[in-house]
mmCIF file of C-alpha atoms and ligand atoms in Angstrom:
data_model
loop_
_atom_site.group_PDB
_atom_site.id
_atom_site.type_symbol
_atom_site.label_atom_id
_atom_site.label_comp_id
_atom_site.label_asym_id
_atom_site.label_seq_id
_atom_site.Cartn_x
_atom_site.Cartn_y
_atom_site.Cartn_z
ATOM 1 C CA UNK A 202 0.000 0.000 0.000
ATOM 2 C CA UNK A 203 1.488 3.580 -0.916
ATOM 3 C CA UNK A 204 2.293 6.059 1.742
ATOM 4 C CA UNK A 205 1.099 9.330 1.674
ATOM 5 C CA UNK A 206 2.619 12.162 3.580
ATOM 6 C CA UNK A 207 -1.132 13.025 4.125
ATOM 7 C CA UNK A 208 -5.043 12.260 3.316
ATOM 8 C CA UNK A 209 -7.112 15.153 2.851
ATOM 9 C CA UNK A 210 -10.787 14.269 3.055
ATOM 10 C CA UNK A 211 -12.828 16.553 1.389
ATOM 11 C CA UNK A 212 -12.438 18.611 -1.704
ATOM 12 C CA UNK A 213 -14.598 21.834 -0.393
ATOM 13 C CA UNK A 214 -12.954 25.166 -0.420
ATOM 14 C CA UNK A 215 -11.073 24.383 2.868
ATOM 15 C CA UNK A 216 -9.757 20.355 1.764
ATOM 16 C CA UNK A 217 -8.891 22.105 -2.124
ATOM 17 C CA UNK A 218 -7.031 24.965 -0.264
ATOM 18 C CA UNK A 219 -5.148 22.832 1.730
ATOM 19 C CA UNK A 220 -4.683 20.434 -0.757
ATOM 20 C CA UNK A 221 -2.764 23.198 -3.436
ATOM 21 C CA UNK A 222 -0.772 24.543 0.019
ATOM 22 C CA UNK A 223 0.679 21.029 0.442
ATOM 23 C CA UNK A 224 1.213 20.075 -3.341
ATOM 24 C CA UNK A 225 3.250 23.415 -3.808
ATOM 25 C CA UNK A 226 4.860 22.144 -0.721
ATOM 26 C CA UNK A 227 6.062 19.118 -2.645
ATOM 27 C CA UNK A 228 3.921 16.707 -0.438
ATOM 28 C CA UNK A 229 2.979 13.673 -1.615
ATOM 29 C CA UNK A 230 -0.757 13.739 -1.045
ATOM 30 C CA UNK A 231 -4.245 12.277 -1.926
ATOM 31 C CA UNK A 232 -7.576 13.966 -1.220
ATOM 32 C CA UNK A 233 -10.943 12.360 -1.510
ATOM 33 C CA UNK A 234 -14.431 13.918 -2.685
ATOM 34 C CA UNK A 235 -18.266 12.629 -2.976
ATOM 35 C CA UNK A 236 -19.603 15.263 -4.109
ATOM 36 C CA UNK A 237 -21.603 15.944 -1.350
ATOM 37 C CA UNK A 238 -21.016 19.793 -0.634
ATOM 38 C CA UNK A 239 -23.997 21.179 0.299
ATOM 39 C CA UNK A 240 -23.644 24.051 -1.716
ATOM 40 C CA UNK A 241 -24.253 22.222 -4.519
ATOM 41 C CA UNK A 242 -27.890 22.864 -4.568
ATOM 42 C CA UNK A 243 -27.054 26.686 -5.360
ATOM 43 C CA UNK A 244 -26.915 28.444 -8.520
ATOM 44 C CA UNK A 245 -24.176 30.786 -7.661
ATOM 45 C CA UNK A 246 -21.706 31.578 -5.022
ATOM 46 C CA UNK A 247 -20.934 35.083 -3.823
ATOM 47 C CA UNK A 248 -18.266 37.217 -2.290
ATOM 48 C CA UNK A 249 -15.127 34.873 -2.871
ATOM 49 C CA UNK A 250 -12.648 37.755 -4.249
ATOM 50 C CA UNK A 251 -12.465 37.249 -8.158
ATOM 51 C CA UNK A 252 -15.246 34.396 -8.408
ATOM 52 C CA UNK A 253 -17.931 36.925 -7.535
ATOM 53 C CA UNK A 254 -21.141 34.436 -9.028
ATOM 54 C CA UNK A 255 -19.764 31.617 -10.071
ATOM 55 C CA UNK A 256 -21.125 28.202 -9.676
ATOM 56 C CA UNK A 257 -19.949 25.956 -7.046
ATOM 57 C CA UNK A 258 -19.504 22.986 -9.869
ATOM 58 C CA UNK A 259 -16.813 25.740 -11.776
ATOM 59 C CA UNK A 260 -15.661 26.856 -8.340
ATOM 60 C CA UNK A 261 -14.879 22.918 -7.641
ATOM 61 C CA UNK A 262 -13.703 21.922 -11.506
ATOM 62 C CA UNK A 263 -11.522 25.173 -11.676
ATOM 63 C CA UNK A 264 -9.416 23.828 -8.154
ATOM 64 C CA UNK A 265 -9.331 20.684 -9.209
ATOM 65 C CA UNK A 266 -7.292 21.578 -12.372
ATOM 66 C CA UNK A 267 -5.366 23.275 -10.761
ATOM 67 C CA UNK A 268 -4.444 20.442 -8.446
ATOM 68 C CA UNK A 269 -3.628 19.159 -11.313
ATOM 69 C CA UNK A 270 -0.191 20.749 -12.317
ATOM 70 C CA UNK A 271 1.187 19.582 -9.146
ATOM 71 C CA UNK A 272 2.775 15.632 -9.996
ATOM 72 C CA UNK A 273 2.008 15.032 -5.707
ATOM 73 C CA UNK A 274 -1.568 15.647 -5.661
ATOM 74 C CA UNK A 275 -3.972 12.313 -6.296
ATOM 75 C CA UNK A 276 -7.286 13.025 -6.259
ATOM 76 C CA UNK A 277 -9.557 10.096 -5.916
ATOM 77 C CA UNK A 278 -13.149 10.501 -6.695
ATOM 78 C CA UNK A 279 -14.681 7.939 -3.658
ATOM 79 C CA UNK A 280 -16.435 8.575 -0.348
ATOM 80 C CA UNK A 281 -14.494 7.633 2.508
ATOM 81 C CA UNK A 282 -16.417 5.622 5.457
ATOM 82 C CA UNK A 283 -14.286 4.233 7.542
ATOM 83 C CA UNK A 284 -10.928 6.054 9.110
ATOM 84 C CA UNK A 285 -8.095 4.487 11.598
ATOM 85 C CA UNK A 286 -5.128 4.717 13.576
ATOM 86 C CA UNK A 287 -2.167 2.184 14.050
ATOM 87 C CA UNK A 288 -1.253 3.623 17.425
ATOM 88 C CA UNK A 289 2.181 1.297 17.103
ATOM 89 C CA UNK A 290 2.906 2.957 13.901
ATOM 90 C CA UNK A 291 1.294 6.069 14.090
ATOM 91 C CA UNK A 292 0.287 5.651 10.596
ATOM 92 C CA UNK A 293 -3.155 6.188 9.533
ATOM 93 C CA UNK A 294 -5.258 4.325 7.087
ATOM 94 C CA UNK A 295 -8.976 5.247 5.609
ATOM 95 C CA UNK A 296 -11.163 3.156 3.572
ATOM 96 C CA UNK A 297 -13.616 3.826 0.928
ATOM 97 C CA UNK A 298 -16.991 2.635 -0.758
ATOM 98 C CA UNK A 299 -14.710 1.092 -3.172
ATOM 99 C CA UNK A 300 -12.911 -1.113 -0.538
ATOM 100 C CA UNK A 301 -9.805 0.127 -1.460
ATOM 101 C CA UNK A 302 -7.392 1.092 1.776
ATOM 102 C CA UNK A 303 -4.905 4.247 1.682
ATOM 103 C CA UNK A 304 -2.193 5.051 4.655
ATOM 104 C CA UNK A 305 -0.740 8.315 5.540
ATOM 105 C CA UNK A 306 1.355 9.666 8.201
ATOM 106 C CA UNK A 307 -0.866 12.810 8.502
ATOM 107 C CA UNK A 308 -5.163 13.251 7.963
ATOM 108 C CA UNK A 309 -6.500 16.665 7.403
ATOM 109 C CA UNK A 310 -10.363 16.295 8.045
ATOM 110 C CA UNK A 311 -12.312 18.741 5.826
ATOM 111 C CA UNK A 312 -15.931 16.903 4.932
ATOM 112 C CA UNK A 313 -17.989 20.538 5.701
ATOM 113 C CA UNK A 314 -21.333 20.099 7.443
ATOM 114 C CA UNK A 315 -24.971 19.537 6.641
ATOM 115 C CA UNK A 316 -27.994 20.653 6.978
ATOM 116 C CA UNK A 317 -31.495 19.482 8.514
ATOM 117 C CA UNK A 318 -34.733 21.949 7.958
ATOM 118 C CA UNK A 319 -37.404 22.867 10.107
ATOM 119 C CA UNK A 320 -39.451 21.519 7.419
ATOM 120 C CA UNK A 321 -38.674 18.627 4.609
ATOM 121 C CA UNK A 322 -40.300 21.158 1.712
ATOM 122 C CA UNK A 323 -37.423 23.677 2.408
ATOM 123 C CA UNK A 324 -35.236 21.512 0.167
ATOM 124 C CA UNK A 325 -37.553 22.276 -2.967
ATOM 125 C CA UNK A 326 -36.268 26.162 -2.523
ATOM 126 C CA UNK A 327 -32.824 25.695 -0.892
ATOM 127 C CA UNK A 328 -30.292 27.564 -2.610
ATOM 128 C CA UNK A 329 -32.700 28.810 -5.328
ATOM 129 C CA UNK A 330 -34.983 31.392 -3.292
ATOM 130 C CA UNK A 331 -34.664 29.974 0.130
ATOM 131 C CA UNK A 332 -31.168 30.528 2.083
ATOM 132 C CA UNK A 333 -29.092 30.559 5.181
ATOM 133 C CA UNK A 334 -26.807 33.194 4.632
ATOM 134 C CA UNK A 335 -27.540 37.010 4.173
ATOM 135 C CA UNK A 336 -23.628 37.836 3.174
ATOM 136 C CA UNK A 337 -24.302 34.817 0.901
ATOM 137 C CA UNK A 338 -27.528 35.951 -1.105
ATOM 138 C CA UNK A 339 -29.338 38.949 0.899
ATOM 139 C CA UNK A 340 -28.012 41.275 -2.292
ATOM 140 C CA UNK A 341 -30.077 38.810 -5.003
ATOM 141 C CA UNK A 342 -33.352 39.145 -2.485
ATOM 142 C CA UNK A 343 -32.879 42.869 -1.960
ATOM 143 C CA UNK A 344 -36.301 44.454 -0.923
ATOM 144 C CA UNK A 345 -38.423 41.447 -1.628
ATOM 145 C CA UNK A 346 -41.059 40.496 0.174
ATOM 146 C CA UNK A 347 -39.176 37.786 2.283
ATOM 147 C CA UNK A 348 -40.487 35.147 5.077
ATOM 148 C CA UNK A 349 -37.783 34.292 7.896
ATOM 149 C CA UNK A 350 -38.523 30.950 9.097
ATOM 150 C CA UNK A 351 -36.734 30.395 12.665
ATOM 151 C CA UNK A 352 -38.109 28.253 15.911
ATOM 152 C CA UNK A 353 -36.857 30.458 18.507
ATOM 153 C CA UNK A 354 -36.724 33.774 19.739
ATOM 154 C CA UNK A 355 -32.600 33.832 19.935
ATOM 155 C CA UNK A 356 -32.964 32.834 15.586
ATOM 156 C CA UNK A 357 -35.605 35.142 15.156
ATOM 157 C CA UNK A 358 -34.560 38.390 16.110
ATOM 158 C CA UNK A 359 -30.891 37.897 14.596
ATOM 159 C CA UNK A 360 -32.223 36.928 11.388
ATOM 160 C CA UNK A 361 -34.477 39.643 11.255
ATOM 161 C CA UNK A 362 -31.925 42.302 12.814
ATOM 162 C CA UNK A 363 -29.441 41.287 10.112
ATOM 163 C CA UNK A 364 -31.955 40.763 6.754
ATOM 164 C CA UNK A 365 -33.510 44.743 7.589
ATOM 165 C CA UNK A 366 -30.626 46.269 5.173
ATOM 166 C CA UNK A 367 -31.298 43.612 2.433
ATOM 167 C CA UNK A 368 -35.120 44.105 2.626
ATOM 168 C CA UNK A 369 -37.295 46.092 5.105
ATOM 169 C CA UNK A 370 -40.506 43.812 3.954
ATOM 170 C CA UNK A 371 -40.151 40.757 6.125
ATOM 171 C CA UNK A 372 -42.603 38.431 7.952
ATOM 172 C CA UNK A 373 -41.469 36.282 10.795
ATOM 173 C CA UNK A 374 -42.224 32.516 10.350
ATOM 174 C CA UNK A 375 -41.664 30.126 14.055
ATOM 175 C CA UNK A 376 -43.289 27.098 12.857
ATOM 176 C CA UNK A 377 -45.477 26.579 15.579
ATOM 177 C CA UNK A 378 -43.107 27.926 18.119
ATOM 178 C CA UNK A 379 -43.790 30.236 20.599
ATOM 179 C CA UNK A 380 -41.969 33.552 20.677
ATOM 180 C CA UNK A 381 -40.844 35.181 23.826
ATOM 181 C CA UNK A 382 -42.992 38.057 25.417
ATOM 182 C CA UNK A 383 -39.688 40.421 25.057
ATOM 183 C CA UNK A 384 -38.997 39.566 21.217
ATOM 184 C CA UNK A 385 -42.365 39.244 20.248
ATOM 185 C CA UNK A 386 -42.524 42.928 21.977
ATOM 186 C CA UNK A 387 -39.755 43.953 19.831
ATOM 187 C CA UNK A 388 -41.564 42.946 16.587
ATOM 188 C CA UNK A 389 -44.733 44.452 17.386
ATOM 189 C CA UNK A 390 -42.634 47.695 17.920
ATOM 190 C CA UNK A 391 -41.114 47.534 14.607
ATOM 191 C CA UNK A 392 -44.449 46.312 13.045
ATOM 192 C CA UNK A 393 -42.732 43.140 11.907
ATOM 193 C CA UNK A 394 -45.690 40.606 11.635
ATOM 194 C CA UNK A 395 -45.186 36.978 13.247
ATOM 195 C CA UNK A 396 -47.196 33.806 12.419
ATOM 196 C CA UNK A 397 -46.589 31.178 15.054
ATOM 197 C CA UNK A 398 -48.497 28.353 13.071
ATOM 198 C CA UNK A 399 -47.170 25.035 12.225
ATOM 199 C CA UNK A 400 -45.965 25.658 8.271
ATOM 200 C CA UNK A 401 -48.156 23.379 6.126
ATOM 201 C CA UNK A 402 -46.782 23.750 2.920
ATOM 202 C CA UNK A 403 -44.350 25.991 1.064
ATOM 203 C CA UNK A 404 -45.704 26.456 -2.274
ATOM 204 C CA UNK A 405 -44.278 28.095 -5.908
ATOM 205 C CA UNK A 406 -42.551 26.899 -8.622
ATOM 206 C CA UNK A 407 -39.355 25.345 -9.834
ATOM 207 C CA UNK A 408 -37.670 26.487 -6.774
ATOM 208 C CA UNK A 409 -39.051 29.474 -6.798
ATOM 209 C CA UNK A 410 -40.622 30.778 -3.667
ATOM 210 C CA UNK A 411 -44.582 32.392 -4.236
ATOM 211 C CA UNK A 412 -46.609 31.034 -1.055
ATOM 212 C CA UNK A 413 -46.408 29.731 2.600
ATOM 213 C CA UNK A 414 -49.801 27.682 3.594
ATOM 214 C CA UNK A 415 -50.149 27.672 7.175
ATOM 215 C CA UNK A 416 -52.235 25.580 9.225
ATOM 216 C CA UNK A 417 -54.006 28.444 10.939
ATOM 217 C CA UNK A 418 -55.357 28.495 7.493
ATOM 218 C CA UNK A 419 -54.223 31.724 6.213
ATOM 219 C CA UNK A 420 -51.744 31.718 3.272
ATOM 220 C CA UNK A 421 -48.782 34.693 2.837
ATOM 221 C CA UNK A 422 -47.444 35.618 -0.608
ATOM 222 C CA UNK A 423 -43.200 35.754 -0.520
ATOM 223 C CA UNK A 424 -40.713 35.761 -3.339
ATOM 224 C CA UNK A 425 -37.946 34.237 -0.874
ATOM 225 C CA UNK A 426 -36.745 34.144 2.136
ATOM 226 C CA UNK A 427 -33.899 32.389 5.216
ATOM 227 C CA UNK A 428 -34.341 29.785 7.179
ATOM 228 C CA UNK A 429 -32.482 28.617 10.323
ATOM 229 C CA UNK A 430 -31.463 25.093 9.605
ATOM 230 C CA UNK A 431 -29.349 22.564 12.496
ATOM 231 C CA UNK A 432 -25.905 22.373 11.101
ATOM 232 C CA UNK A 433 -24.438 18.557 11.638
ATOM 233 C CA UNK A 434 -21.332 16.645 11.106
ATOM 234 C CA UNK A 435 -22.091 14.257 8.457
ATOM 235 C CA UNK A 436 -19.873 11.936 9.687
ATOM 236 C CA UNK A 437 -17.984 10.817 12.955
ATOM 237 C CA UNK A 438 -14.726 10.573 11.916
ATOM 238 C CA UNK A 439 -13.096 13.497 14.739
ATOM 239 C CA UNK A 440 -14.377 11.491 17.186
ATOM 240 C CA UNK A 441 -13.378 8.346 16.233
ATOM 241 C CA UNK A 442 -9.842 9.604 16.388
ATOM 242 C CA UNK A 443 -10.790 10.551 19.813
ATOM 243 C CA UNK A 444 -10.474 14.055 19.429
ATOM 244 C CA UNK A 445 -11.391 16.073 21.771
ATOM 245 C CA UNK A 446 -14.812 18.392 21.769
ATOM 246 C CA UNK A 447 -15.911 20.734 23.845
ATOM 247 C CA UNK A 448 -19.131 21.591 25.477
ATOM 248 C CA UNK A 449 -20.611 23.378 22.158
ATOM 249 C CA UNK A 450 -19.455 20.234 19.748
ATOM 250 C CA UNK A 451 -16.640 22.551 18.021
ATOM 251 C CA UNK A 452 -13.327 20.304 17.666
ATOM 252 C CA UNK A 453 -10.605 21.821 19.674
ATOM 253 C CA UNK A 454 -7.936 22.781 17.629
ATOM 254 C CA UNK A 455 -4.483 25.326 18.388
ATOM 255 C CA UNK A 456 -6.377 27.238 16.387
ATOM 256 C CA UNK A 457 -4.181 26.633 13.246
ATOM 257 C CA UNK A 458 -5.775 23.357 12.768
ATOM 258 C CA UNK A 459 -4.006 20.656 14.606
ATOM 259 C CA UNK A 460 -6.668 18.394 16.552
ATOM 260 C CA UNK A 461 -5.657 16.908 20.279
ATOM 261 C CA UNK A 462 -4.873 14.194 18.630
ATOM 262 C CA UNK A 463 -1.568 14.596 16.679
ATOM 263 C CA UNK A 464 -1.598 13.529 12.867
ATOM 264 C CA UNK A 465 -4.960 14.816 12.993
ATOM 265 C CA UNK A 466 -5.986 17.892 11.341
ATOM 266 C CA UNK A 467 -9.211 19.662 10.765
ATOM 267 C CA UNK A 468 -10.118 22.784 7.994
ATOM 268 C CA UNK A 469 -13.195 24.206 7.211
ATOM 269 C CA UNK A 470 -17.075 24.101 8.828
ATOM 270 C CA UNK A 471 -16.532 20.785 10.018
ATOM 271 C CA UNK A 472 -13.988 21.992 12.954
ATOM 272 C CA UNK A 473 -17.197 24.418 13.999
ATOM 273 C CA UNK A 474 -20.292 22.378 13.086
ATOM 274 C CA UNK A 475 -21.266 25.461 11.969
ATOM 275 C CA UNK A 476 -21.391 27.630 8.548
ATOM 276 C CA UNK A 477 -18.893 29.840 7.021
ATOM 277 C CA UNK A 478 -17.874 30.839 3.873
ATOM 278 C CA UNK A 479 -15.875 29.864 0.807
ATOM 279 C CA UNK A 480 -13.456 32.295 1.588
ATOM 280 C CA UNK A 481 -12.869 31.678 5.176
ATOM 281 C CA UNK A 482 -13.110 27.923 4.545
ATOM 282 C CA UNK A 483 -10.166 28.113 1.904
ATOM 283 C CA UNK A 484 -8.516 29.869 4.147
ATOM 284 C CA UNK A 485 -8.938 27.630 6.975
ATOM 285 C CA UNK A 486 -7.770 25.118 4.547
ATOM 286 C CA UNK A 487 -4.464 27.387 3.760
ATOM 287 C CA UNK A 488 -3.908 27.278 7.752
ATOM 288 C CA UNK A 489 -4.113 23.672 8.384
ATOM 289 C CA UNK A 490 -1.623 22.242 5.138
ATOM 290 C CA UNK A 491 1.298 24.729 7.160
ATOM 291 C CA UNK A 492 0.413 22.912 9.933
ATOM 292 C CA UNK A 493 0.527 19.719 8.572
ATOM 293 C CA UNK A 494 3.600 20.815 6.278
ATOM 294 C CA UNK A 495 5.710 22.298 9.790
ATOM 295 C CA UNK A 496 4.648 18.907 11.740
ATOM 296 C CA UNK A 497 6.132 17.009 8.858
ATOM 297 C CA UNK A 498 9.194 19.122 8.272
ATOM 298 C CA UNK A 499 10.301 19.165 12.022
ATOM 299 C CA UNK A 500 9.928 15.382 12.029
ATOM 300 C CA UNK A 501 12.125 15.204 9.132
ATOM 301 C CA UNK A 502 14.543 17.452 9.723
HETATM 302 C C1 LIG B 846 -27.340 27.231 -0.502
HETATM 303 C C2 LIG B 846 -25.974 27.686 -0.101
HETATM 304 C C3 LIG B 846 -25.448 28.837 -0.640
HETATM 305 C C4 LIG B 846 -24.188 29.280 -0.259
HETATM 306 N N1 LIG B 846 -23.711 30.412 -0.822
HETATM 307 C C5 LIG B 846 -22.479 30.857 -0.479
HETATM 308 C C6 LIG B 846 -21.951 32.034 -1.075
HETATM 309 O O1 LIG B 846 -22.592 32.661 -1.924
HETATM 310 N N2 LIG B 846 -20.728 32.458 -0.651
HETATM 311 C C7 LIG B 846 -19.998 31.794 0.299
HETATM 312 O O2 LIG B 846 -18.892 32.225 0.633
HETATM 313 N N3 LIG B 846 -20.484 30.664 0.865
HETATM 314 C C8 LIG B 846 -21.689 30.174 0.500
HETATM 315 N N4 LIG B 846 -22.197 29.039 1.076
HETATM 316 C C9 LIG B 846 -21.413 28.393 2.139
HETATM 317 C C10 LIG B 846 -20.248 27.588 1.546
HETATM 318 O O3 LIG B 846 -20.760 26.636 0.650
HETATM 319 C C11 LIG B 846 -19.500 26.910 2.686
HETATM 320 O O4 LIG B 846 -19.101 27.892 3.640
HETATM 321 C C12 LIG B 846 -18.244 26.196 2.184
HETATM 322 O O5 LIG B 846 -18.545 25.348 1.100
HETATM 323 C C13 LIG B 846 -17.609 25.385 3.319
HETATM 324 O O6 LIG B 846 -16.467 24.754 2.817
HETATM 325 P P1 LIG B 846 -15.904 23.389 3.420
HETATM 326 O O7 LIG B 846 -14.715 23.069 2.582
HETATM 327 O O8 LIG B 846 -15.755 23.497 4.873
HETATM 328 O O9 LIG B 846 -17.065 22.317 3.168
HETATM 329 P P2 LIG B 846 -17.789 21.840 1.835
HETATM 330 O O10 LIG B 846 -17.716 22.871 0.768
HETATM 331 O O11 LIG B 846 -19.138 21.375 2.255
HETATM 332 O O12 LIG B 846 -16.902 20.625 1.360
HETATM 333 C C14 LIG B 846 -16.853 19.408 2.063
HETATM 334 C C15 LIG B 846 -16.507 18.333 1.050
HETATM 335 O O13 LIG B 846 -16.291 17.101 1.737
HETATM 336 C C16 LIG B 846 -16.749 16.044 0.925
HETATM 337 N N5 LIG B 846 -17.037 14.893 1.799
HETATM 338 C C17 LIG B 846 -17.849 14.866 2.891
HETATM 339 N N6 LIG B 846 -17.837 13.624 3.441
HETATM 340 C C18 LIG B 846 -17.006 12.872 2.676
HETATM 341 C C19 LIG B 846 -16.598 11.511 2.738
HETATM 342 N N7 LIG B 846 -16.992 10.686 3.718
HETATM 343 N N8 LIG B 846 -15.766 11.049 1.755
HETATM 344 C C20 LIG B 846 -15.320 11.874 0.761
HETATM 345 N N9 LIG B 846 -15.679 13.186 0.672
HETATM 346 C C21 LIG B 846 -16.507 13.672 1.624
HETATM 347 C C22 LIG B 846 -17.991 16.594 0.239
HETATM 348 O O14 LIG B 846 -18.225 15.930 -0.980
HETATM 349 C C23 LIG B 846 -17.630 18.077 0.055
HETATM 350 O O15 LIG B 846 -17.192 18.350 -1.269
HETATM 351 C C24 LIG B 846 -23.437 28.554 0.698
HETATM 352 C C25 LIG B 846 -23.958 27.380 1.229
HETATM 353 C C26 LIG B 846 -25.205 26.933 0.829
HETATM 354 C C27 LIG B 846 -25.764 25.675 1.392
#
C-alpha cells in the first residue's frame, strides 16, 4: 500500500485549499471527494474575491485543475467511510466505498457540514430562493417580500436584525413555536408581523418561492426568504480519532488546525459544526496544510 505524507478528506474550499498549500509544498498527497457539498444545490456563489457568481460545480472543476499541475496531488473521486489509527505505527489508514485502503502519516479532516430543515419542503427552494446566509444571497433578495422561518426567539430576532438592510418587507415565520414576550414585543414595535403556526406547505414553482400555507389556514405571498437550519457533522470521523470536543461540539484545535490528537488535522465548517464561507473555509484550509507541512518538516529534519 502507498504512503502518503497526508489524506485530505474533502475537496470543499477548505480540503482544495489545503490540498494546493501542500502540493506546492512538494507533499505527496491524496484527497478524496463525494460530491456531497452542500452548496451544490445553489446556482451561484458570492463574495469569494475574483469568483464573484460563479457556480460551485466551476468553483470545484476550476481547483481541481489546478491540483492538477502539481505531480504530488492524487485526487480520488470515492467517499471515505471508515478512518483508523495504528497507534504502534502512528500511521493512519482510511477506507472507501470502493474497498480500497490508503495510509498516511498525517489526515486533514475537511468533509464541511450539513444541513437538517425545520421543514422537509425547504429543500424544494434551498439555494434557489430559500437561504441561510444574508452575506451569501441577501443582495439577489434585496427588498423582496421575504419570510424568515426560525423556531426560537434567539434565531428570530438575529435573522431579522441582520436581513432589515437587504429588505425592510419581512414576515417572521416560528413554525409553531412560541416567541418570547420580550422579542415578540420587539416585533410588534417595529411592526414586523409573526405567524406562530405550524408551516403546512411551502408552495411556488421550480424552486421558486410564491406562497407559505399555514395551518391556521391563512396563506402569505413571498418571493424568498432564510431559514435557520441545524448544522451537523455528516460523519464521525473526529471522534473516532478521539479528538477532543468541547461543550458546544466545536473540535478543539491550536487554532491553526491541529486536533488533540496529533496527525490529525481539521479545515473548514466541520472543525465548527457550523457555517462559514468559501473564503474563510479556503482559508482555513491554507492554515491547516502549514500545519501539517511544519509537523512534517520538524519530524524530518
Ligand atoms: C445554498 C448555499 C449557498 C451558499 N452560498 C455561499 C456564497 O454565496 N458564498 C460563500 O462564501 N459561501 C456560501 N455558502 C457556504 C459555503 O458553501 C461553505 O461555507 C463552504 O462550502 C464550506 O467549505 P468546506 O470546505 O468546509 O465544506 P464543503 O464545501 O461542504 O466541502 C466538504 C466536502 O467534503 C466532501 N465529503 C464529505 N464527506 C465525505 C466523505 N466521507 N468522503 C469523501 N468526501 C466527503 C464533500 O463531498 C464536500 O465536497 C453557501 C452554502 C449553501 C448551502
Amino acid at each position: 500500500m502507498d504512503k502518503f505524507d497526508c489524506i485530505v478528506i474533502g475537496a470543499g474550499p477548505a480540503g482544495l485549499s489545503a490540498a494546493l498549500t501542500l502540493g506546492r509544498a512538494r507533499r505527496n498527497i491524496a484527497i478524496f471527494d463525494n460530491g456531497t457539498n452542500r452548496n451544490r444545490v445553489t446556482q451561484a456563489s458570492h463574495g469569494f474575491l475574483t469568483r464573484d457568481g460563479i457556480k460551485p460545480q466551476e468553483f470545484k472543476d476550476i481547483a481541481m485543475k489546478e491540483l492538477q499541475s502539481y505531480p504530488s496531488i492524487s485526487i480520488f473521486h470515492e467517499t471515505v467511510i471508515e478512518v483508523d489509527k495504528d497507534n504502534q505505527t502512528d500511521l493512519f489508514f482510511v477506507k472507501t466505498s470502493n474497498n480500497a485502503s490508503y495510509m498516511a502519516e498525517k489526515i486533514l479532516l475537511a468533509t464541511g457540514i450539513q444541513e437538517e430543515f425545520p421543514l422537509s419542503q425547504v429543500k424544494q427552494y434551498y439555494g434557489k430562493s430559500l437561504f441561510n446566509c444574508p452575506y451569501c444571497d441577501g443582495w439577489e433578495l434585496r427588498d423582496q417580500p421575504l419570510a424568515v422561518i426560525a423556531e426560537n426567539s434567539e434565531h428570530a430576532i438575529h435573522l431579522t436584525k441582520l436581513l432589515m438592510n437587504w429588505s425592510k418587507d419581512l414576515i417572521v415565520f416560528t413554525n409553531g413555536h412560541e416567541l418570547s414576550d420580550q422579542v415578540r414585543n420587539v416585533f410588534e414595535s417595529k411592526k414586523i408581523k409573526v405567524y406562530t403556526s405550524i408551516i403546512k406547505n411551502l408552495l411556488g414553482d421550480h424552486g421558486k418561492l410564491e406562497r407559505i400555507e399555514l395551518e391556521s389556514g391563512e396563506t402569505i405571498s413571498r418571493s424568498g426568504g432564510f431559514v435557520v437550519p441545524r448544522f451537523y457533522r455528516p460523519n464521525q470521523f473526529a471522534e473516532q480519532f478521539n479528538c477532543q470536543v468541547d461543550e458546544n461540539g466545536i473540535i478543539i484545535t491550536d487554532g491553526n488546525g491541529r486536533t488533540t490528537v496529533p496527525g490529525v488535522y481539521i479545515a473548514g465548517e466541520t472543525e465548527k459544526a457550523g457555517p462559514s464561507s468559501l473564503m474563510i473555509a479556503a482559508a482555513d484550509g491554507f492554515k491547516a496544510a502549514t500545519s501539517v507541512n511544519m509537523d512534517l518538516t520538524l519530524e524530518r529534519f
